[in-house]
Short mmCIF file of C-alpha atoms and ligand atoms in Angstrom, two decimals:
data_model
loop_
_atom_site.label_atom_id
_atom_site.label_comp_id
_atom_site.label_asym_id
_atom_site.label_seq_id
_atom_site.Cartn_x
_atom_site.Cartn_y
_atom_site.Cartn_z
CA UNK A 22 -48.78 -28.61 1.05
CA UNK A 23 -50.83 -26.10 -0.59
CA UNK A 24 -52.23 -24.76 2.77
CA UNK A 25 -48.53 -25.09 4.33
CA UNK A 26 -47.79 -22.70 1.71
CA UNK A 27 -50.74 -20.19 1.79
CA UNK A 28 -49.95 -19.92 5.60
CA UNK A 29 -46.16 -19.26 4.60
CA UNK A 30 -47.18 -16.87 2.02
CA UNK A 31 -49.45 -15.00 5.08
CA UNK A 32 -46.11 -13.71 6.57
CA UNK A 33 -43.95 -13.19 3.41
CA UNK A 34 -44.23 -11.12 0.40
CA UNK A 35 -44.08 -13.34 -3.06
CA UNK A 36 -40.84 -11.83 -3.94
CA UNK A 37 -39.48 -12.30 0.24
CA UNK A 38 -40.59 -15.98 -0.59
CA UNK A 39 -38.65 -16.53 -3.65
CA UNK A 40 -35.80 -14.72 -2.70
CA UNK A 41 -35.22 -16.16 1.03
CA UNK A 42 -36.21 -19.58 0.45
CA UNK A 43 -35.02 -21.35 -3.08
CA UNK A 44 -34.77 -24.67 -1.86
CA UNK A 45 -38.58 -24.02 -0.97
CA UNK A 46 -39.11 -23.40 -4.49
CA UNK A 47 -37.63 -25.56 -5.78
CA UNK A 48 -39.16 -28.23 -3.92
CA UNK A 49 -42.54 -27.01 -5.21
CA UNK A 50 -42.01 -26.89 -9.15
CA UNK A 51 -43.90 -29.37 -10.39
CA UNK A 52 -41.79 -32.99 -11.46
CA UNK A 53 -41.52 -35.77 -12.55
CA UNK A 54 -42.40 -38.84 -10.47
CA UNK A 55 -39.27 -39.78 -8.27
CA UNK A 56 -37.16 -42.25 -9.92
CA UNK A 57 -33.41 -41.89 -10.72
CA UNK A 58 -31.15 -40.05 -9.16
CA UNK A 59 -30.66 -37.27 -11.25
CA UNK A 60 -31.12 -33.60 -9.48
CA UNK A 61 -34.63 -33.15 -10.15
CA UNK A 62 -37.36 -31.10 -7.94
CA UNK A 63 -38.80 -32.80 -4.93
CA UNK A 64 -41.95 -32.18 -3.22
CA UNK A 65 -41.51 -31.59 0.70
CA UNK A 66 -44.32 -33.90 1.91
CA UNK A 67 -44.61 -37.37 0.95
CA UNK A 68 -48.29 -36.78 0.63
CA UNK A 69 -48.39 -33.94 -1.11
CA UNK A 70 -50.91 -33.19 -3.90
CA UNK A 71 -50.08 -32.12 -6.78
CA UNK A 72 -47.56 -28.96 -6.61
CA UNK A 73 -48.71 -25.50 -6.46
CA UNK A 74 -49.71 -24.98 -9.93
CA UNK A 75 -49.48 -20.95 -8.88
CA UNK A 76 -46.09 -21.24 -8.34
CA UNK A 77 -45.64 -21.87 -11.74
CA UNK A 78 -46.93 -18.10 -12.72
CA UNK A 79 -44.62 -16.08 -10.05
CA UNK A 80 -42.55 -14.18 -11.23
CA UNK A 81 -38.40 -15.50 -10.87
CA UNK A 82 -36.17 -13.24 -8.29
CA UNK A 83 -33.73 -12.61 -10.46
CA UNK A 84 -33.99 -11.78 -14.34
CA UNK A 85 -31.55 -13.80 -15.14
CA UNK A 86 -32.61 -17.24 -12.81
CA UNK A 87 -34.40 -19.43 -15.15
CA UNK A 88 -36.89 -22.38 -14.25
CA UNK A 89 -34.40 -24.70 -15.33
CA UNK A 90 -31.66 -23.02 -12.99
CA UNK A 91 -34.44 -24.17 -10.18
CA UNK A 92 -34.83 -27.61 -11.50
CA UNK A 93 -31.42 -28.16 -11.24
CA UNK A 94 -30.74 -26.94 -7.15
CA UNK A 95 -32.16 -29.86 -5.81
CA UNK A 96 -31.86 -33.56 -4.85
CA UNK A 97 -34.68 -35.76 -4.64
CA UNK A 98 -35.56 -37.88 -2.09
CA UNK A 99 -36.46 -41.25 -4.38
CA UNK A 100 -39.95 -43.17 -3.88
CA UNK A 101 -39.93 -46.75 -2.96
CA UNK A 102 -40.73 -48.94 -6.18
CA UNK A 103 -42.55 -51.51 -3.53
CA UNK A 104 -44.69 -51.03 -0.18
CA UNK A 105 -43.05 -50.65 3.13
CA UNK A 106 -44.29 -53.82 4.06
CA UNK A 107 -43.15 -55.77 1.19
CA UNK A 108 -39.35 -56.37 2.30
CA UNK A 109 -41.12 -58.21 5.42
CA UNK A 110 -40.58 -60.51 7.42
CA UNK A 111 -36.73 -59.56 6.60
CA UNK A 112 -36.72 -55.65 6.63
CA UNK A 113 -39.48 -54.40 9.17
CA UNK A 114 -42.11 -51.70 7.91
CA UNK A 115 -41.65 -49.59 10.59
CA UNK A 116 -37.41 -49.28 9.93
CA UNK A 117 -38.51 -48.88 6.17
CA UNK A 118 -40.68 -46.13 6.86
CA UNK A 119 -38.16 -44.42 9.15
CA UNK A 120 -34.88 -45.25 7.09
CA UNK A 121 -36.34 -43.93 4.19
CA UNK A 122 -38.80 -40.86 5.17
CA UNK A 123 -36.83 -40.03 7.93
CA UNK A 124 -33.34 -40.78 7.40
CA UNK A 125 -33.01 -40.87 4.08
CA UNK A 126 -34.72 -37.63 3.64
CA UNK A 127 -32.76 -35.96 6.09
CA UNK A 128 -29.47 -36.83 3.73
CA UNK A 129 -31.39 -35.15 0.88
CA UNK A 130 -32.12 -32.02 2.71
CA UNK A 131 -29.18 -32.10 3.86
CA UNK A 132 -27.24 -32.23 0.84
CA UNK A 133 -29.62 -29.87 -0.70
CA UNK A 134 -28.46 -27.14 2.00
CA UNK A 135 -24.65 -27.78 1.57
CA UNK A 136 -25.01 -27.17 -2.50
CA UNK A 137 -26.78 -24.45 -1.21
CA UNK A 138 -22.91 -22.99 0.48
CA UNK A 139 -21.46 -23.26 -2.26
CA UNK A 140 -22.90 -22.35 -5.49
CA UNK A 141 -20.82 -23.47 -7.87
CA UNK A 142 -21.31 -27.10 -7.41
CA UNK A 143 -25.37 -26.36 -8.04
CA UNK A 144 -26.10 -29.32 -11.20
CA UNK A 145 -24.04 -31.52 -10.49
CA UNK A 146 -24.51 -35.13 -9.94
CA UNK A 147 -24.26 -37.02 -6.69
CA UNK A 148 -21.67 -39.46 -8.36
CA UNK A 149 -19.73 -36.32 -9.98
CA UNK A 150 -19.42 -34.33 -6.37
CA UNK A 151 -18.11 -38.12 -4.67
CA UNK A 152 -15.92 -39.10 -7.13
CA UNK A 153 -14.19 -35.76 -7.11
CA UNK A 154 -14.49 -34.81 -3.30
CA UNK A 155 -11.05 -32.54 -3.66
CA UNK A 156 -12.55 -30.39 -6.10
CA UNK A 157 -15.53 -29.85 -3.65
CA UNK A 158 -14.67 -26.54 -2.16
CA UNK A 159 -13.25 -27.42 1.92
CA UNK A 160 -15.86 -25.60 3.54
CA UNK A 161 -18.28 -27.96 2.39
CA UNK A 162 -16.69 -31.21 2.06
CA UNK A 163 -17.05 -32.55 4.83
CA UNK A 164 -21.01 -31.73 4.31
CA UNK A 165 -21.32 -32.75 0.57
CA UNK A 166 -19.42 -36.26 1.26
CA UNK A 167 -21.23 -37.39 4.53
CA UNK A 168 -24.95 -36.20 3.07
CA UNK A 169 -24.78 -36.80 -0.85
CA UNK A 170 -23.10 -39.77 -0.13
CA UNK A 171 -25.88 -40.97 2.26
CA UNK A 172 -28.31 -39.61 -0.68
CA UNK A 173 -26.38 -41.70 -3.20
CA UNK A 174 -26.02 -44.64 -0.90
CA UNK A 175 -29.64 -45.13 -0.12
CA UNK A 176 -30.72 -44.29 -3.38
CA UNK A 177 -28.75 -47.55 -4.61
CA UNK A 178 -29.68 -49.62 -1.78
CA UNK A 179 -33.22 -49.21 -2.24
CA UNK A 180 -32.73 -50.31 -5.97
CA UNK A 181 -30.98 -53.70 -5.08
CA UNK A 182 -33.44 -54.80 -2.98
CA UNK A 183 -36.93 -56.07 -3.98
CA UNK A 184 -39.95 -58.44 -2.56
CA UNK A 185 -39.64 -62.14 -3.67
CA UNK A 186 -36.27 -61.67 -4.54
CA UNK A 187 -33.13 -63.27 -3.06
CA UNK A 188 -31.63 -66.55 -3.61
CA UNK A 189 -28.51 -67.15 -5.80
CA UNK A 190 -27.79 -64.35 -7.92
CA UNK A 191 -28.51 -64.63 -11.85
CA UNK A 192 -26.66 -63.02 -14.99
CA UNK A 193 -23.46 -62.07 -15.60
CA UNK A 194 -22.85 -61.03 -12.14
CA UNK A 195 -23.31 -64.86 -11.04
CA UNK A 196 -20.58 -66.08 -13.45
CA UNK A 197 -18.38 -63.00 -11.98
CA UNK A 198 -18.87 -63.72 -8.73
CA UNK A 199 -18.36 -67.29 -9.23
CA UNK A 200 -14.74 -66.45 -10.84
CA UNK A 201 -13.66 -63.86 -8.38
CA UNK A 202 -15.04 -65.60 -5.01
CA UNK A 203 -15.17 -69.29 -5.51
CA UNK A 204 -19.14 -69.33 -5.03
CA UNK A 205 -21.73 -67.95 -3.61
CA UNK A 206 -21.53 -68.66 -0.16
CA UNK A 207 -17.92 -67.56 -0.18
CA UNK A 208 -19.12 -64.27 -1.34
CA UNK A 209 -21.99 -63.91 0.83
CA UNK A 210 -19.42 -64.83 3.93
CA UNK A 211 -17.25 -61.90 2.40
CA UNK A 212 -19.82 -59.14 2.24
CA UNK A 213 -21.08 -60.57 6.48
CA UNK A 214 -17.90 -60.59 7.54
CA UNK A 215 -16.72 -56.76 5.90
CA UNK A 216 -20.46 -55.68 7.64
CA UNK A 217 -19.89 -57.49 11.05
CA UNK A 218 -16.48 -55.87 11.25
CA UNK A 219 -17.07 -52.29 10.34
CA UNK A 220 -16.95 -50.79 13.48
CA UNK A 221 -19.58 -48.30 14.30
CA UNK A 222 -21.63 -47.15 10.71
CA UNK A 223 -21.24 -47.62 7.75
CA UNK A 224 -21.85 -49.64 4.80
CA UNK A 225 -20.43 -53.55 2.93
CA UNK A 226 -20.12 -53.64 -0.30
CA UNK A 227 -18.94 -54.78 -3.39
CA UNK A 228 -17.69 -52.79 -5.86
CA UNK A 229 -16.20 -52.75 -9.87
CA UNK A 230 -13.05 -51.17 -10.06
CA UNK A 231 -9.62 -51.48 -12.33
CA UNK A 232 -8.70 -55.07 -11.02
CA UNK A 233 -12.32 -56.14 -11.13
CA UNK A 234 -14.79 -57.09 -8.26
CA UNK A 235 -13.91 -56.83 -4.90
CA UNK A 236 -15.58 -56.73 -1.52
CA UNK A 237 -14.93 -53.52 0.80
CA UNK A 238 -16.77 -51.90 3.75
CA UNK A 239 -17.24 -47.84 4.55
CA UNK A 240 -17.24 -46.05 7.36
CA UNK A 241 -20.46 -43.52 7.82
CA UNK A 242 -21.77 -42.44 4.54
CA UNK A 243 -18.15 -42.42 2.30
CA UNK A 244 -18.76 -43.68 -1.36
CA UNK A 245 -16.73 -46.30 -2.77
CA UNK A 246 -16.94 -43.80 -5.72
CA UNK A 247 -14.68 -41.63 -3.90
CA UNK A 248 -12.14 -44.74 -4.11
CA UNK A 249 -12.91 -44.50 -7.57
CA UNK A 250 -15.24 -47.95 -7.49
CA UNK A 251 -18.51 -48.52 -9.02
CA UNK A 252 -20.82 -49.96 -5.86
CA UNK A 253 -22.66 -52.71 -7.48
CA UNK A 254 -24.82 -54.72 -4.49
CA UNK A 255 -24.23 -52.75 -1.05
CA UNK A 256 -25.69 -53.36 2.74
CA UNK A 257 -26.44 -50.35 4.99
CA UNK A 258 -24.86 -51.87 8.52
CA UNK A 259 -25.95 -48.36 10.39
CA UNK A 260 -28.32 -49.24 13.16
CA UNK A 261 -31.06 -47.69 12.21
CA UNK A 262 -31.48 -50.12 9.15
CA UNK A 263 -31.88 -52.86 11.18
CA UNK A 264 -32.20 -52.15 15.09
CA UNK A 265 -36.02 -52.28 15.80
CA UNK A 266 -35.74 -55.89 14.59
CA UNK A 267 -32.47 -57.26 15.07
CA UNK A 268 -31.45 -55.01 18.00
CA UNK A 269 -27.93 -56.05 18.37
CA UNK A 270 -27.91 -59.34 16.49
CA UNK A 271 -26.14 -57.15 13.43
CA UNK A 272 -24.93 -60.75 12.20
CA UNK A 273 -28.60 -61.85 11.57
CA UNK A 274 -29.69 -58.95 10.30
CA UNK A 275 -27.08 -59.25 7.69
CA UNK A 276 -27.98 -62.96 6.65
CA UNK A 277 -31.59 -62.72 6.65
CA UNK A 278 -31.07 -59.41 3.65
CA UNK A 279 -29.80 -62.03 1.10
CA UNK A 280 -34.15 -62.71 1.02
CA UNK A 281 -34.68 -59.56 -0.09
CA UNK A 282 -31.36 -58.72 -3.23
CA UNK A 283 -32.95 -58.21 -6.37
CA UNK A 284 -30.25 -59.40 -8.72
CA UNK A 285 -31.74 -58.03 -12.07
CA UNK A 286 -30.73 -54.62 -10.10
CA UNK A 287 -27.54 -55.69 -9.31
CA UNK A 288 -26.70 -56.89 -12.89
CA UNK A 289 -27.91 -53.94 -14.49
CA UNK A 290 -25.88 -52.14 -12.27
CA UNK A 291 -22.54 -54.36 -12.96
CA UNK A 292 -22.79 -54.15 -16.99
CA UNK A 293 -23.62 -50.57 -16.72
CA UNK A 294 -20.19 -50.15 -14.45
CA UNK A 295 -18.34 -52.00 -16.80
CA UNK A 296 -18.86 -50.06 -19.58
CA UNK A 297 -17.56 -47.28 -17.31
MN1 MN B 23 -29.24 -45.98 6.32
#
């Protein structure tokens, strides 16, 4: 990245740099290693070194823009807590590496550039902007609740899945589930049967809200925290997260992910929503 930069900075004056291409900077201020999903600095290439130390030492556009103005502009694409490989033989490492380099990335930047539009929603969270999508100015809306929501959604789903995981579920979400669905296998028919029915993309899930745990699917990238629902365990029934090795069997694909749900994830995710 350092040499993609020297070449950029070739053609552009430091202070053209800054001024035309904040995102860009951003990107490049040095932070922390990827993961929540708080706002935080990303670096543009996966396998970038460390971040332009130089960068560091240039002087701000405007008097008044501080570092931590910069910090706060942009999303960041979260790492992978396991290998590519290690959701195999149940989630290929080619659709890993696509999903979430490609795809996933593409949600970030893209969410990044619609914050861009409009100002005013620069530091705010991904859950704030979705669970308040009316306050999100119109010209925009449509951009901030199709792209941070497929930044928020992936973000979770890569969280609730782990190698050598699966099975029944554990904790308090066993007991919950066990109350609000019968059992297990009722619930896991409840979450297939919400994925094999959304029609075109989207997402199953199954959410926290007022009356307690229920089971809902989403078209494209909406948020069930735009229904005012915490998403506790969710399953990403686009295409791309399963068509290189299920092509259209979407039914198997769906099955075969209950190897791969890391249940500590999803507990820690259900106390944390009801203390919401
Ligand atoms: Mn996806």
């Amino acid at each position: 990245m350092i040499a993609a930069l020297e070449a950029f900075r070739m053609t552009h004056s430091r202070r053209d740099f800054l001024r035309t291409s904040t995102a860009l900077a951003a990107s490049v201020i040095a932070g922390s290693a990827a993961s929540s999903f708080a706002r935080t600095p990303r670096l543009l290439a996966p396998s970038s070194g460390p971040a332009s130390a130089d960068f560091e030492t240039l002087a701000l556009p405007d008097s008044s823009m501080k570092m931590e103005d910069l910090r706060k502009m942009a999303f960041e694409l979260p790492a992978l807590t396991y290998g590519y490989d290690a959701l195999e033989p149940y989630i290929d490492t080619q659709t890993m590496h696509l999903h979430h380099d490609k795809h996933h990335q593409a949600y970030t930047d893209n969410a990044n550039a619609a914050v861009e539009k409009a100002p005013e929603l620069k530091g705010k969270s991904a859950e704030e902007l979705l669970s308040n999508l009316a306050a999100v100015p119109e010209a925009v809306r449509g951009a901030i609740r199709n792209n941070v929501g497929g930044y928020l959604n992936h973000a979770i789903f890569w969280t609730i899945m782990a190698p050598n995981a699966g099975g029944p579920p554990t904790g308090h979400i066993a007991d919950a589930i066990a109350k609000t669905f019968g059992d297990f296998a009722q619930f896991q028919a409840k979450i297939n049967d919400a994925g094999l029915k959304q029609f075109g993309s989207g997402w199953t899930c199954l959410a926290l809200g007022s009356s307690g745990l229920q089971v809902l699917s989403t078209a494209n990238q909406d948020s069930p925290i735009s229904q005012g629902l915490h998403p506790i365990l969710l399953n990403d029934v686009w295409e791309h997260a399963y068509y290189l090795k299920y092509q259209n069997r979407r039914a198997d694909y769906l099955k075969a992910w209950w190897n791969v749900v890391n249940w500590a994830e999803v507990n820690k995710r259900y106390e944390a929503a009801l203390k919401k």
